[in-house]
Amino acid sequence: MTSSNSEDTVLNNDDENNYLVDPHTSPTSEQVFAIPHTVFGHCANENYRCVSKHDYTKPFQEHTIEEPPYYIHFATYITILVVLMLGHLRDFFGKCFAKSHVIHLMSHNGYAPLNSKSDSFVRRLKRRMDDCYGQPITGVPGRTVLILDRYSPDYNHTQIYTGGKTRALNISSFNYLGFSQCYGSWTDAVAKSIRQYGVSSCGTRLDTGSNDLHASAEALMARFLGTEDALVCSTGFATNSTFIPGLAGKGSLIISDELNHTSMRVGIRQSGAEVRIFKHNDMSSLESLLREVISQGQPKTHRAWKKILVIVEGLYSMEGTLVNLPRIVELKQKYKFYLYIDEAHSIGSLGSRGRGVTDYFNFPSDSIDVLMGTFSKGFGAAGGYIAGEKSLIDALRLRSHSGPYAEAITPSVITQVVVSMASIMGVAPTSQPTKSTLSLDSSIVAPKEGAEELAEMALASMLPPWMKLCPSLVDGSEARMRMRRLAFNCRYLHMGLKKLGFIVYGHASSPIIPLLIFNPGKLPVFARMMRARPIPIAVAVVTFPATPSKTCRARLCPSASHTKEDIDIVLRACDEVGGILDLKHGSCERWGIDEVCERAVELVHSV
């Protein structure tokens, strides 16, 4: 199929899952055929595309909690209680009769125990499903993934690798647009950057770690988002935890959504500002809190706050809910607070141009004071960014901890960011563009024309002169095709699961689809049954402390690399496994699995 040495591009004759390696229908486009089917699925059907944007003719989809029957809650609490009781009993008897097994929980040689005694639930619960967590893989986390086979002879205390590999359909990675791949302009540019810059910057941004690639990425990011300036950081977690303390301090107030990511919570605590919490994505709760804190002022003195900063996520990583941006911007204009939005999961994956929630709701970027995001999802790389006014970014370069203390993003990773961003934006031609000769649909491939469209494209001067991109990346057609495929797959999987009777959280356009399982005892069984199917499916399961223990879930993440047939396979597997494990407790009108697959396009456009 292709000439590459990667395991994911070489067809293995011993591979039992031929469907995962070869497409059922031979692709008709050379552009699509250039990428291995295992990495990016071949799907030339234009019906399986849609545009990610908010429909203002319909009301905003509020976050609602759909509850299962009472017996499900009862069984869940009983399961948790049994695990807690057995865990404490095993710890108690272990200290009496088998001290060598629990020495880490006891004082010894004058040292207090380093482990907390209160983590019995986490230790006992997680160990029973350790084979479902931290599953090592090899190769590209694309449409499929190669799982390293392992087993445990001692109830998950240790894992032994057999040397075998299993190819599985990957519905658990954050490679939303499939840019993290082993073939194409991305890989060529990254390989060239390693030859030119080496593998590390070996310095912080304020010392000798900055290079022209960092400058290119920041200029592109600012142009991409429509802000004055931008600043990149080596990890997404550090972006929040090190930059938020530079935005607020003593005498300031930070208002945070109750389900904000841990990285934001760490940054908020380090800031020294007062903190208040409002109910998840509840604008009535936020407005009520704003009225209270503005009228009361600072504690004890009742002086006015130096500043009020509201921090939310564009797309919540565990709930899949979308921020109610129109309403929160309306409150911002009314109560004059600053707004900070974390777009870790929404940048690249939402909006007709991939610009995140502001693009999805068609809001100007200057309506948001601080835009934050990561490169590890939509861009297929690593790191994060902060964007806003130039005066603010200049101050954060010095005041944040990452500038003087954290190593700069490595050249190979920042190159991946530059190529991915340029492919989403398209590169403005040096002369007036001519009619495209590519053979794809004209609405997707036609070059952008007009001053407004050209202003959104990357300038050729922003890219390193040695970076050569293929035509489909230069005109942005490849990225637009991927964004439309992602939008279709997200809506189809979300609505398909609801029609099958599952309780599913989140927004229909979200690439994060939480399928509620509730009972922690069913969690590992679900993951193992999905992996043991004739066509194995790799899923991520989540429980406490990432989510409340009573709302355990499988977090499904479709990507642009999946075909419509792939989503059919996932839906059929969920339908069968969900029926066995009694997971179908949704109140939505139910369809049969065949009807869901046949009416996929109708389902997608009904959102």
mmCIF file with all atom_site columns, N, CA and C in Angstrom, residues 56 60 281 283 312 314 322-331 339 341 343 356-364 367-368:
data_model
loop_
_atom_site.group_PDB
_atom_site.id
_atom_site.type_symbol
_atom_site.label_atom_id
_atom_site.label_alt_id
_atom_site.label_comp_id
_atom_site.label_asym_id
_atom_site.label_entity_id
_atom_site.label_seq_id
_atom_site.pdbx_PDB_ins_code
_atom_site.Cartn_x
_atom_site.Cartn_y
_atom_site.Cartn_z
_atom_site.occupancy
_atom_site.B_iso_or_equiv
_atom_site.pdbx_formal_charge
_atom_site.auth_seq_id
_atom_site.auth_comp_id
_atom_site.auth_asym_id
_atom_site.auth_atom_id
_atom_site.pdbx_PDB_model_num
ATOM 1  N N  . TYR A 1 56  ? -28.290 28.448 15.482 1.00 0.00 ? 56  TYR A N  1
ATOM 2  C CA . TYR A 1 56  ? -28.974 29.425 16.332 1.00 0.00 ? 56  TYR A CA 1
ATOM 3  C C  . TYR A 1 56  ? -30.495 29.357 16.198 1.00 0.00 ? 56  TYR A C  1
ATOM 4  N N  . PHE A 1 60  ? -29.775 26.369 22.907 1.00 0.00 ? 60  PHE A N  1
ATOM 5  C CA . PHE A 1 60  ? -28.522 25.763 23.335 1.00 0.00 ? 60  PHE A CA 1
ATOM 6  C C  . PHE A 1 60  ? -28.804 24.514 24.159 1.00 0.00 ? 60  PHE A C  1
ATOM 7  N N  . ASN A 1 281 ? -21.502 24.538 34.379 1.00 0.00 ? 281 ASN A N  1
ATOM 8  C CA . ASN A 1 281 ? -22.118 25.109 33.178 1.00 0.00 ? 281 ASN A CA 1
ATOM 9  C C  . ASN A 1 281 ? -23.501 25.696 33.436 1.00 0.00 ? 281 ASN A C  1
ATOM 10 N N  . MET A 1 283 ? -25.449 28.833 34.120 1.00 0.00 ? 283 MET A N  1
ATOM 11 C CA . MET A 1 283 ? -25.300 30.277 34.035 1.00 0.00 ? 283 MET A CA 1
ATOM 12 C C  . MET A 1 283 ? -26.133 31.009 35.080 1.00 0.00 ? 283 MET A C  1
ATOM 13 N N  . VAL A 1 312 ? -13.337 28.864 32.784 1.00 0.00 ? 312 VAL A N  1
ATOM 14 C CA . VAL A 1 312 ? -14.174 27.750 32.337 1.00 0.00 ? 312 VAL A CA 1
ATOM 15 C C  . VAL A 1 312 ? -13.412 26.961 31.279 1.00 0.00 ? 312 VAL A C  1
ATOM 16 N N  . GLY A 1 314 ? -13.748 25.194 27.441 1.00 0.00 ? 314 GLY A N  1
ATOM 17 C CA . GLY A 1 314 ? -14.575 25.244 26.238 1.00 0.00 ? 314 GLY A CA 1
ATOM 18 C C  . GLY A 1 314 ? -15.331 23.947 26.040 1.00 0.00 ? 314 GLY A C  1
ATOM 19 N N  . LEU A 1 322 ? -20.323 21.369 26.440 1.00 0.00 ? 322 LEU A N  1
ATOM 20 C CA . LEU A 1 322 ? -19.810 22.551 25.761 1.00 0.00 ? 322 LEU A CA 1
ATOM 21 C C  . LEU A 1 322 ? -20.215 23.782 26.559 1.00 0.00 ? 322 LEU A C  1
ATOM 22 N N  . VAL A 1 323 ? -19.267 24.704 26.761 1.00 0.00 ? 323 VAL A N  1
ATOM 23 C CA . VAL A 1 323 ? -19.577 25.911 27.525 1.00 0.00 ? 323 VAL A CA 1
ATOM 24 C C  . VAL A 1 323 ? -20.668 26.708 26.816 1.00 0.00 ? 323 VAL A C  1
ATOM 25 N N  . ASN A 1 324 ? -21.550 27.299 27.607 1.00 0.00 ? 324 ASN A N  1
ATOM 26 C CA . ASN A 1 324 ? -22.614 28.138 27.060 1.00 0.00 ? 324 ASN A CA 1
ATOM 27 C C  . ASN A 1 324 ? -22.024 29.518 26.774 1.00 0.00 ? 324 ASN A C  1
ATOM 28 N N  . LEU A 1 325 ? -21.271 29.601 25.684 1.00 0.00 ? 325 LEU A N  1
ATOM 29 C CA . LEU A 1 325 ? -20.522 30.822 25.392 1.00 0.00 ? 325 LEU A CA 1
ATOM 30 C C  . LEU A 1 325 ? -21.414 32.040 25.162 1.00 0.00 ? 325 LEU A C  1
ATOM 31 N N  . PRO A 1 326 ? -22.510 31.942 24.417 1.00 0.00 ? 326 PRO A N  1
ATOM 32 C CA . PRO A 1 326 ? -23.336 33.139 24.226 1.00 0.00 ? 326 PRO A CA 1
ATOM 33 C C  . PRO A 1 326 ? -23.810 33.741 25.543 1.00 0.00 ? 326 PRO A C  1
ATOM 34 N N  . ARG A 1 327 ? -24.214 32.899 26.467 1.00 0.00 ? 327 ARG A N  1
ATOM 35 C CA . ARG A 1 327 ? -24.722 33.405 27.743 1.00 0.00 ? 327 ARG A CA 1
ATOM 36 C C  . ARG A 1 327 ? -23.600 33.948 28.621 1.00 0.00 ? 327 ARG A C  1
ATOM 37 N N  . ILE A 1 328 ? -22.448 33.284 28.634 1.00 0.00 ? 328 ILE A N  1
ATOM 38 C CA . ILE A 1 328 ? -21.360 33.731 29.510 1.00 0.00 ? 328 ILE A CA 1
ATOM 39 C C  . ILE A 1 328 ? -20.752 35.035 28.987 1.00 0.00 ? 328 ILE A C  1
ATOM 40 N N  . VAL A 1 329 ? -20.735 35.245 27.677 1.00 0.00 ? 329 VAL A N  1
ATOM 41 C CA . VAL A 1 329 ? -20.266 36.518 27.124 1.00 0.00 ? 329 VAL A CA 1
ATOM 42 C C  . VAL A 1 329 ? -21.254 37.627 27.460 1.00 0.00 ? 329 VAL A C  1
ATOM 43 N N  . GLU A 1 330 ? -22.525 37.293 27.451 1.00 0.00 ? 330 GLU A N  1
ATOM 44 C CA . GLU A 1 330 ? -23.550 38.269 27.846 1.00 0.00 ? 330 GLU A CA 1
ATOM 45 C C  . GLU A 1 330 ? -23.349 38.688 29.306 1.00 0.00 ? 330 GLU A C  1
ATOM 46 N N  . LEU A 1 331 ? -23.069 37.728 30.182 1.00 0.00 ? 331 LEU A N  1
ATOM 47 C CA . LEU A 1 331 ? -22.802 38.054 31.588 1.00 0.00 ? 331 LEU A CA 1
ATOM 48 C C  . LEU A 1 331 ? -21.507 38.855 31.730 1.00 0.00 ? 331 LEU A C  1
ATOM 49 N N  . LEU A 1 339 ? -12.569 36.880 31.279 1.00 0.00 ? 339 LEU A N  1
ATOM 50 C CA . LEU A 1 339 ? -12.950 35.500 30.947 1.00 0.00 ? 339 LEU A CA 1
ATOM 51 C C  . LEU A 1 339 ? -11.742 34.723 30.419 1.00 0.00 ? 339 LEU A C  1
ATOM 52 N N  . ILE A 1 341 ? -10.749 30.919 29.006 1.00 0.00 ? 341 ILE A N  1
ATOM 53 C CA . ILE A 1 341 ? -11.334 29.682 28.485 1.00 0.00 ? 341 ILE A CA 1
ATOM 54 C C  . ILE A 1 341 ? -10.224 28.694 28.136 1.00 0.00 ? 341 ILE A C  1
ATOM 55 N N  . GLU A 1 343 ? -9.301  25.659 26.079 1.00 0.00 ? 343 GLU A N  1
ATOM 56 C CA . GLU A 1 343 ? -9.774  24.974 24.876 1.00 0.00 ? 343 GLU A CA 1
ATOM 57 C C  . GLU A 1 343 ? -8.945  23.740 24.565 1.00 0.00 ? 343 GLU A C  1
ATOM 58 N N  . GLY A 1 356 ? -12.131 26.371 17.563 1.00 0.00 ? 356 GLY A N  1
ATOM 59 C CA . GLY A 1 356 ? -12.632 26.113 18.912 1.00 0.00 ? 356 GLY A CA 1
ATOM 60 C C  . GLY A 1 356 ? -14.021 26.666 19.141 1.00 0.00 ? 356 GLY A C  1
ATOM 61 N N  . VAL A 1 357 ? -14.340 26.952 20.412 1.00 0.00 ? 357 VAL A N  1
ATOM 62 C CA . VAL A 1 357 ? -15.710 27.327 20.765 1.00 0.00 ? 357 VAL A CA 1
ATOM 63 C C  . VAL A 1 357 ? -16.101 28.692 20.195 1.00 0.00 ? 357 VAL A C  1
ATOM 64 N N  . THR A 1 358 ? -15.156 29.622 20.101 1.00 0.00 ? 358 THR A N  1
ATOM 65 C CA . THR A 1 358 ? -15.510 30.916 19.509 1.00 0.00 ? 358 THR A CA 1
ATOM 66 C C  . THR A 1 358 ? -15.905 30.745 18.047 1.00 0.00 ? 358 THR A C  1
ATOM 67 N N  . ASP A 1 359 ? -15.228 29.855 17.362 1.00 0.00 ? 359 ASP A N  1
ATOM 68 C CA . ASP A 1 359 ? -15.569 29.557 15.972 1.00 0.00 ? 359 ASP A CA 1
ATOM 69 C C  . ASP A 1 359 ? -16.888 28.811 15.896 1.00 0.00 ? 359 ASP A C  1
ATOM 70 N N  . TYR A 1 360 ? -17.106 27.877 16.804 1.00 0.00 ? 360 TYR A N  1
ATOM 71 C CA . TYR A 1 360 ? -18.337 27.086 16.802 1.00 0.00 ? 360 TYR A CA 1
ATOM 72 C C  . TYR A 1 360 ? -19.564 27.991 16.972 1.00 0.00 ? 360 TYR A C  1
ATOM 73 N N  . PHE A 1 361 ? -19.461 28.974 17.882 1.00 0.00 ? 361 PHE A N  1
ATOM 74 C CA . PHE A 1 361 ? -20.580 29.888 18.129 1.00 0.00 ? 361 PHE A CA 1
ATOM 75 C C  . PHE A 1 361 ? -20.500 31.158 17.285 1.00 0.00 ? 361 PHE A C  1
ATOM 76 N N  . ASN A 1 362 ? -19.462 31.247 16.424 1.00 0.00 ? 362 ASN A N  1
ATOM 77 C CA . ASN A 1 362 ? -19.275 32.405 15.556 1.00 0.00 ? 362 ASN A CA 1
ATOM 78 C C  . ASN A 1 362 ? -19.142 33.698 16.367 1.00 0.00 ? 362 ASN A C  1
ATOM 79 N N  . PHE A 1 363 ? -18.297 33.647 17.414 1.00 0.00 ? 363 PHE A N  1
ATOM 80 C CA . PHE A 1 363 ? -18.011 34.812 18.229 1.00 0.00 ? 363 PHE A CA 1
ATOM 81 C C  . PHE A 1 363 ? -16.627 35.334 17.872 1.00 0.00 ? 363 PHE A C  1
ATOM 82 N N  . PRO A 1 364 ? -16.424 36.632 17.878 1.00 0.00 ? 364 PRO A N  1
ATOM 83 C CA . PRO A 1 364 ? -15.068 37.157 17.655 1.00 0.00 ? 364 PRO A CA 1
ATOM 84 C C  . PRO A 1 364 ? -14.162 36.782 18.819 1.00 0.00 ? 364 PRO A C  1
ATOM 85 N N  . SER A 1 367 ? -13.741 38.813 22.109 1.00 0.00 ? 367 SER A N  1
ATOM 86 C CA . SER A 1 367 ? -14.746 38.796 23.172 1.00 0.00 ? 367 SER A CA 1
ATOM 87 C C  . SER A 1 367 ? -14.281 37.967 24.363 1.00 0.00 ? 367 SER A C  1
ATOM 88 N N  . ILE A 1 368 ? -13.167 37.225 24.195 1.00 0.00 ? 368 ILE A N  1
ATOM 89 C CA . ILE A 1 368 ? -12.570 36.434 25.270 1.00 0.00 ? 368 ILE A CA 1
ATOM 90 C C  . ILE A 1 368 ? -11.238 37.074 25.642 1.00 0.00 ? 368 ILE A C  1
#
